GROMACS .gro file of C-alpha atoms in nm:
model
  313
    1UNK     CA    1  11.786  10.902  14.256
    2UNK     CA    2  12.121  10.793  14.331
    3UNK     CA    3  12.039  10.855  14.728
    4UNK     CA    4  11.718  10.655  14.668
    5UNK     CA    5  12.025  10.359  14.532
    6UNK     CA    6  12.248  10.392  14.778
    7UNK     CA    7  11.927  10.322  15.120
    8UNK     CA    8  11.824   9.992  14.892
    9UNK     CA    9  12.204   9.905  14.885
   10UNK     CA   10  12.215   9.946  15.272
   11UNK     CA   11  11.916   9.795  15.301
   12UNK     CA   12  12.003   9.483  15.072
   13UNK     CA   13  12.347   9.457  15.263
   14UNK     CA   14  12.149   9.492  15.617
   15UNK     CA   15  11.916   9.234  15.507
   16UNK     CA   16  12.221   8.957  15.431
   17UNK     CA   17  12.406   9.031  15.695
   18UNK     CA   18  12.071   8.924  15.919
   19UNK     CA   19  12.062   8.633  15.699
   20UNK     CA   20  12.414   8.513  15.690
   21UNK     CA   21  12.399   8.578  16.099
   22UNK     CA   22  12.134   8.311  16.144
   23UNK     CA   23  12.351   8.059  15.924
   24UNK     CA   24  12.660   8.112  16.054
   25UNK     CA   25  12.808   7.767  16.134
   26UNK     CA   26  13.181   7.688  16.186
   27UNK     CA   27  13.413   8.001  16.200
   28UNK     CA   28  13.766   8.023  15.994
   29UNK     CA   29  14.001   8.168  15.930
   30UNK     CA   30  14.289   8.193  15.666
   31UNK     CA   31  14.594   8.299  15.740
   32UNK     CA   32  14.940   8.315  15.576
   33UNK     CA   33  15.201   8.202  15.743
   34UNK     CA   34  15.585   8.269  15.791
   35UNK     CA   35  15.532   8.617  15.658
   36UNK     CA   36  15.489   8.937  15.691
   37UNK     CA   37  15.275   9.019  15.370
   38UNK     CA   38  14.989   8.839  15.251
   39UNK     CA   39  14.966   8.676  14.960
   40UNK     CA   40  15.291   8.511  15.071
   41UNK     CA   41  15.432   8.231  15.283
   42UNK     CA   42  15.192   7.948  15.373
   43UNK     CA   43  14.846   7.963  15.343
   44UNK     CA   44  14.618   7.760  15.632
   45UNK     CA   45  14.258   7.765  15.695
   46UNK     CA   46  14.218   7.764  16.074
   47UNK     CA   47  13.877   7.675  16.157
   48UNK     CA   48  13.717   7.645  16.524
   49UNK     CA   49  13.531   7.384  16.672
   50UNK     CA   50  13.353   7.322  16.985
   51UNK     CA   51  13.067   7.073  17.193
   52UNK     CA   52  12.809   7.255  17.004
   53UNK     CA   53  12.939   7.216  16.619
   54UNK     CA   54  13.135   6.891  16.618
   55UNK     CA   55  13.195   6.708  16.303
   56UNK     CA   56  13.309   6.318  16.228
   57UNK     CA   57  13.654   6.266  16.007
   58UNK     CA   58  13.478   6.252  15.706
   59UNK     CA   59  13.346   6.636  15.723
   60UNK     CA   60  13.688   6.716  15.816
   61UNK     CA   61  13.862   6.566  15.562
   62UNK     CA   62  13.593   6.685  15.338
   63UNK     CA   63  13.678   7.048  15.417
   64UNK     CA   64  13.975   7.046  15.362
   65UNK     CA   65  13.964   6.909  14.981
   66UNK     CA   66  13.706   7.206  14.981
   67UNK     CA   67  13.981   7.449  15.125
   68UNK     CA   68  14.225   7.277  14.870
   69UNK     CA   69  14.477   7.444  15.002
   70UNK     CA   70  14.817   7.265  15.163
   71UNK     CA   71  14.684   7.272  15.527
   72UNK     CA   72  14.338   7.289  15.677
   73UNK     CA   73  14.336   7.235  16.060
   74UNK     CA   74  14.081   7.220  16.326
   75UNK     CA   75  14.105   7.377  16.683
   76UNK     CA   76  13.844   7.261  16.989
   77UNK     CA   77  13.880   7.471  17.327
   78UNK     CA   78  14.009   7.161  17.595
   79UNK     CA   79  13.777   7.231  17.905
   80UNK     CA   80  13.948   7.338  18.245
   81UNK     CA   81  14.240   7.482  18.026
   82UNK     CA   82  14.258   7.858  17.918
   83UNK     CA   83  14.486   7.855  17.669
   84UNK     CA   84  14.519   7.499  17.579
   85UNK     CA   85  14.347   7.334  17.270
   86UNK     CA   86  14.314   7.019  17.035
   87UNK     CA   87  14.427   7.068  16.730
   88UNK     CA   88  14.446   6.835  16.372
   89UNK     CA   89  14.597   6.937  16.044
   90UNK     CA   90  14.450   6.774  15.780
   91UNK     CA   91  14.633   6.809  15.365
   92UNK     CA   92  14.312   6.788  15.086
   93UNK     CA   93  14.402   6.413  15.092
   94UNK     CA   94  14.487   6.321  15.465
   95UNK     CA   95  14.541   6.367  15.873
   96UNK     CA   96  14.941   6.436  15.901
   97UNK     CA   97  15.128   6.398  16.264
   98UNK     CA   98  15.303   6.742  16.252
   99UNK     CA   99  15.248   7.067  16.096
  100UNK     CA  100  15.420   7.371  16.156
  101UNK     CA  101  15.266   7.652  15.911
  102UNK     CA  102  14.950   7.559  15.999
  103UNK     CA  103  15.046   7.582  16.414
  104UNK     CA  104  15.191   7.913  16.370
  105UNK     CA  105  14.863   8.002  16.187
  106UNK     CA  106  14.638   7.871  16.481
  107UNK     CA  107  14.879   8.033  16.772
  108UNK     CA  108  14.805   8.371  16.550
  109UNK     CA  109  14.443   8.347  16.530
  110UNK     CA  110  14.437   8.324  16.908
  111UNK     CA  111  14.662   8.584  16.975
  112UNK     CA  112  14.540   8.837  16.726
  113UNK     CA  113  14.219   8.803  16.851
  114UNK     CA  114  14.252   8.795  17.160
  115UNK     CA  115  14.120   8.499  17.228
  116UNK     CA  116  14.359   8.382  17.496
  117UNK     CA  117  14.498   8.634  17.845
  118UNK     CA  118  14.843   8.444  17.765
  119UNK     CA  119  15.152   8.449  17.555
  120UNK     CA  120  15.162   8.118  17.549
  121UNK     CA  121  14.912   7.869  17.420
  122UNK     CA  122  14.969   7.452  17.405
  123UNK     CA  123  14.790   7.239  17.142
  124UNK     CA  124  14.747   6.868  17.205
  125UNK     CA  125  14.832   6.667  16.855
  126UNK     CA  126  14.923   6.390  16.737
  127UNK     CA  127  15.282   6.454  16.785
  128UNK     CA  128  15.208   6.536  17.147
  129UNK     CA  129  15.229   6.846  17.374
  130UNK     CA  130  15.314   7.155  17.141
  131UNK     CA  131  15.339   7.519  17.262
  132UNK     CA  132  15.329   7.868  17.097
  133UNK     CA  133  15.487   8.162  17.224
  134UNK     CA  134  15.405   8.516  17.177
  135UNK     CA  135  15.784   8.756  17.152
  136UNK     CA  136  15.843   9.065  17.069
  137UNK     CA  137  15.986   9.160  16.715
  138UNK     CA  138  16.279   9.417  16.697
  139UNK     CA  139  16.550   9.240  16.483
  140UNK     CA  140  16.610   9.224  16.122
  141UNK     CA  141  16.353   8.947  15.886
  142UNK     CA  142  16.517   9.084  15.505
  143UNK     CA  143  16.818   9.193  15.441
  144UNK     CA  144  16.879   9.586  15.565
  145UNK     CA  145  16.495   9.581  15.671
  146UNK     CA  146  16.400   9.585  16.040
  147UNK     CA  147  16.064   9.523  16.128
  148UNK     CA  148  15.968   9.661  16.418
  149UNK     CA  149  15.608   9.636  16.681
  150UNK     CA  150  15.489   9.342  16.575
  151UNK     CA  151  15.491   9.010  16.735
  152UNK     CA  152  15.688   8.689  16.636
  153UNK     CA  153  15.538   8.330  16.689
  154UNK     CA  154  15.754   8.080  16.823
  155UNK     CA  155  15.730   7.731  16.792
  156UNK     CA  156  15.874   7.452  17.026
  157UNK     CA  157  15.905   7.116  16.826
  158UNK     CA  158  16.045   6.835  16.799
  159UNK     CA  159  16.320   6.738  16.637
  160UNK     CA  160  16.326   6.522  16.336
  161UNK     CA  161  16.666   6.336  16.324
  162UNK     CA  162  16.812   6.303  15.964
  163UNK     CA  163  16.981   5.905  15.884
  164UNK     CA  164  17.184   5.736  15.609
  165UNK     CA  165  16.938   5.599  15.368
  166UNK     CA  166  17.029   5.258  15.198
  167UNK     CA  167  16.883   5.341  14.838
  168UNK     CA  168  16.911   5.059  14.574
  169UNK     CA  169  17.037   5.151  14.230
  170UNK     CA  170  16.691   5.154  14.113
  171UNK     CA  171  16.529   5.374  14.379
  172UNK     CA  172  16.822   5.618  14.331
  173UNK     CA  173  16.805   5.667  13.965
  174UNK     CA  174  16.395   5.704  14.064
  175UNK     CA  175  16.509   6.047  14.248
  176UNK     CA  176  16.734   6.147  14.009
  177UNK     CA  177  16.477   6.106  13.719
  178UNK     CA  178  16.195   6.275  14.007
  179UNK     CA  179  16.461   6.617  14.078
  180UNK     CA  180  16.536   6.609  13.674
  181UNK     CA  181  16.821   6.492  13.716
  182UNK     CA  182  16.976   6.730  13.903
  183UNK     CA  183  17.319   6.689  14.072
  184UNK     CA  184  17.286   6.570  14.436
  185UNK     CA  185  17.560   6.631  14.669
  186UNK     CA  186  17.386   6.448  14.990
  187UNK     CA  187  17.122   6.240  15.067
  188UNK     CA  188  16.951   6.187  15.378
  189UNK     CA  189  16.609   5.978  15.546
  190UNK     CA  190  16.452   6.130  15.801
  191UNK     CA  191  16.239   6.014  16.080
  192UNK     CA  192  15.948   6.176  15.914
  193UNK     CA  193  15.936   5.920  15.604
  194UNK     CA  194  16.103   6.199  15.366
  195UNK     CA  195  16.411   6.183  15.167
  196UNK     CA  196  16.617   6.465  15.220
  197UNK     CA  197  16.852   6.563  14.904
  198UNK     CA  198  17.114   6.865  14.943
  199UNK     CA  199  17.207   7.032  14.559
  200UNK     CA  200  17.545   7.197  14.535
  201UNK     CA  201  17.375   7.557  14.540
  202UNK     CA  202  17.107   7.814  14.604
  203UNK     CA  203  17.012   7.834  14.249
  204UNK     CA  204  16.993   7.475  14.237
  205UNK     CA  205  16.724   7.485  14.466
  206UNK     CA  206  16.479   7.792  14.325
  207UNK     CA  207  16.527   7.698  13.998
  208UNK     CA  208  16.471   7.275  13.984
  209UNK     CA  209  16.183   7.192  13.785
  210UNK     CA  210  16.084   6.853  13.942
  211UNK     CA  211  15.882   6.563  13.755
  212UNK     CA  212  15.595   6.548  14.012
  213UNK     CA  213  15.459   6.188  13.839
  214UNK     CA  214  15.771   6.054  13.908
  215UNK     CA  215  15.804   6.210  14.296
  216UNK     CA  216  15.488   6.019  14.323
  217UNK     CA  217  15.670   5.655  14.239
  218UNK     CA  218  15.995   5.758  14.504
  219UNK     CA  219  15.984   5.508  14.829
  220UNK     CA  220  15.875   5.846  15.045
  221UNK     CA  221  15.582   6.064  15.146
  222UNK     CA  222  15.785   6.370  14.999
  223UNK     CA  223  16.103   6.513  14.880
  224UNK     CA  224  16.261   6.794  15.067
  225UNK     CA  225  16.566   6.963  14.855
  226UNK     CA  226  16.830   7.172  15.009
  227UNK     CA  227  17.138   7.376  15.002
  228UNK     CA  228  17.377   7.608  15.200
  229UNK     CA  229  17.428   7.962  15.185
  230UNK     CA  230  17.654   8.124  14.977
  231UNK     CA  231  17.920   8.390  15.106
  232UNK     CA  232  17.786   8.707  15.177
  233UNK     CA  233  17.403   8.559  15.177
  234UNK     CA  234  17.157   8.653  15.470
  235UNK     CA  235  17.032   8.306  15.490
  236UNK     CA  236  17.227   7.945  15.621
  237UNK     CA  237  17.039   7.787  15.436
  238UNK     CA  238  16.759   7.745  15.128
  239UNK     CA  239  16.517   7.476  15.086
  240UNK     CA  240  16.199   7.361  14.909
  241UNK     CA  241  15.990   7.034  14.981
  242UNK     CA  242  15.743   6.858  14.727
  243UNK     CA  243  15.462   6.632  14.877
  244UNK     CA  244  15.221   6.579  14.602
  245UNK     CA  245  15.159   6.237  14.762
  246UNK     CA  246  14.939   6.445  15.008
  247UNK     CA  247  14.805   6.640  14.757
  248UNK     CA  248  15.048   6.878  14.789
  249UNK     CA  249  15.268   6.921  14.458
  250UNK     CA  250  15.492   7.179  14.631
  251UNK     CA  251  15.462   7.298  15.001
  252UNK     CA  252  15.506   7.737  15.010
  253UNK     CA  253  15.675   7.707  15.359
  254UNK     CA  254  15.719   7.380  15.567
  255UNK     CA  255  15.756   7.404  15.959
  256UNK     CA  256  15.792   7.060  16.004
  257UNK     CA  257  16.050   6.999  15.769
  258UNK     CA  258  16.272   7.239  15.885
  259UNK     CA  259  16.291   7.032  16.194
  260UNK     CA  260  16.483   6.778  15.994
  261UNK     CA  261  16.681   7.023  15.835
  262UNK     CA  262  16.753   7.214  16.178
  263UNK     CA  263  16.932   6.842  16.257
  264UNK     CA  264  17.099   6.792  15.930
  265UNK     CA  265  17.283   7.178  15.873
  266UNK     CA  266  17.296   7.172  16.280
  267UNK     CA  267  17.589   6.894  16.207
  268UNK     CA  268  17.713   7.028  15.849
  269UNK     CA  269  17.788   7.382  16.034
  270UNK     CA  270  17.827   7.283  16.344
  271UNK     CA  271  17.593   7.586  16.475
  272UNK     CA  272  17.294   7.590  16.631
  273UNK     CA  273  17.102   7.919  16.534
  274UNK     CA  274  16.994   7.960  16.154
  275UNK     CA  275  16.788   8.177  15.967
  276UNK     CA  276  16.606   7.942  15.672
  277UNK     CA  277  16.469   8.071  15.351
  278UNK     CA  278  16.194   7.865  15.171
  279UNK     CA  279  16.214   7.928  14.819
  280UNK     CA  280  15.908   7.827  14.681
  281UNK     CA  281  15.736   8.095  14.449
  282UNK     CA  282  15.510   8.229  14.739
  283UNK     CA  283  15.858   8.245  14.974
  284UNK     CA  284  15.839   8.235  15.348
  285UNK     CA  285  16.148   8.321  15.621
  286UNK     CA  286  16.207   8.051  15.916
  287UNK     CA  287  16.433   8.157  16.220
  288UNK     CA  288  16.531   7.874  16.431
  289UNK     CA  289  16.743   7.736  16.681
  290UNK     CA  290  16.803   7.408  16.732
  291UNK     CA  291  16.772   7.294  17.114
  292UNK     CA  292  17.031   6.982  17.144
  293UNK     CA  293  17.002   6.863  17.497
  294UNK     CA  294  16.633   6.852  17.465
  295UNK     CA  295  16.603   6.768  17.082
  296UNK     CA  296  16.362   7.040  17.047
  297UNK     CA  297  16.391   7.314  16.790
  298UNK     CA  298  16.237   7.647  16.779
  299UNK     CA  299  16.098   7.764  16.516
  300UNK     CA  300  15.988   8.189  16.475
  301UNK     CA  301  15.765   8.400  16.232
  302UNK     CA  302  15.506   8.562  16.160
  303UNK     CA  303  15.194   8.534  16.041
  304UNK     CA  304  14.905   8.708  15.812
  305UNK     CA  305  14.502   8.706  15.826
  306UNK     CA  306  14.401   8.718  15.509
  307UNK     CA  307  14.032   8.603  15.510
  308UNK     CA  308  13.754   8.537  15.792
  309UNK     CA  309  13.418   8.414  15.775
  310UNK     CA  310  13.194   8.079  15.851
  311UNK     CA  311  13.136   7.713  15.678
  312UNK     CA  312  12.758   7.687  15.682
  313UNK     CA  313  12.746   7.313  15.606
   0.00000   0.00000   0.00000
């Protein structure tokens, strides 16, 4: 009897799998990125596109409300190219001009897959030419814990310069009231239309409880928070950044934010090469190096598959 269970469960599971085959629409994927574990770091949904399953803005933007989480993006194979492809990022509420989680995710997918012969793959954006390079892993990602045969990602962006910021009285008391009134030691604009605010500490950062409503009435698209290391600490430097104006109420791990914070520590420390630490409650670990003649900066980790499977709509 239970043999006679177990064929119609086969059978049942034969039959959908012949059914799902015949739907099967666009393919995705979700991966977690700057990580090593899943359930960590930043989640994107990576989904592919090509001549014969295109889709208008509106399904786009559509998806990824449905995806609802902070980064749904969209590759299409450019023809001619091997390893070159179109990609968009899209938040549940809107298109964005840079996105680094979600890059890191797509440059993953590829190489994972083997979907591209090369170690390096370019994505045309809205922020131009980006590439993606495949390296080798042998050095240290946690304290005292060395990860070894796996691949790092790494990112060439560009960077986002860090400014003064003229804030009125009344704007300024708006962040203070929007980071709960915690003490801010710094405050910077950068070129990305976020306010940058440095906090006197690590535990500043991981535990501020900010007033989201009131992020939402600050003269920016988002808040990034900051502060340097303490003595002793593996990490230069810690950060979190809210954007709930994107639908976002706090981002797990932002790449493109670290590109303005590359600039602004790259001038506090007068250094170059950090290793970042987002310290959101999923976590994520950014290595980078900062690129001054070229105003680029690198950005390296890793990257999870978590989920796979096909939008039939």
């Amino acid at each position: 009897m239970c043999d006679g269970k177990k064929e119609r469960n086969i059978t049942l599971l034969k039959k959908i799998d012949r059914d799902m085959g015949k739907k099967k629409g666009v393919k995705y994927f979700v991966v977690d990125a700057f990580t090593d574990s899943a359930f960590k770091g930043n989640p994107a949904a990576v989904c592919f596109l090509n001549d014969d399953n295109e889709r208008d803005d509106t399904w786009l933007q559509s998806l990824a409300a449905e995806f609802n989480i902070s980064e749904t993006c969209f590759l299409i194979p450019i023809t001619g190219f091997q390893a070159r492809f179109s990609l968009r990022w899209f938040t549940p509420l809107a298109e964005v001009d840079l996105c680094g989680h979600a890059t890191l995710a797509s440059a993953h997918c590829l190489f994972s897959n083997g979907l591209v012969d090369s170690d390096m793959v370019e994505f045309v954006t809205r922020s131009g030419i980006l590439t993606a390079k495949r390296v080798s892993d042998s050095s240290k990602l946690n304290d005292g814990e060395v990860k070894g045969g796996t691949f790092l990602i790494e990112l060439n962006f560009p960077v986002v310069t860090t400014c003064d910021v003229n804030l009125t009285d009344v704007s300024s008391s708006m962040i203070t009231k929007a980071l709960n009134g915690a003490t801010i030691v710094d405050i910077k604009a950068t070129a990305t239309n976020n306010i940058l605010v440095v906090l006197p500490s690590k535990e500043s950062v991981t535990e501020l409880q900010p007033r989201m409503d009131d992020i939402l009435k600050c003269p920016c698209d988002g808040i990034i928070v900051t502060a340097a290391g303490s003595t002793g600490s593996a990490y230069d430097f810690y950060s979190r950044y809210f954007a709930p104006k994107f639908g976002v109420d706090e981002d797990p791990v932002c790449g493109s934010a670290h590109c303005a914070l590359a600039h602004y520590w790259s001038l506090k420390m007068n250094k170059c090469d950090f290793l970042a630490y987002q310290a959101s409650s999923r976590s994520g670990t950014i290595r980078i190096h900062l690129d001054k003649e070229k105003q680029r900066v690198l950005l390296r980790g890793k990257a999870v598959t978590v989920m796979e499977g096909h939008v039939l709509v």
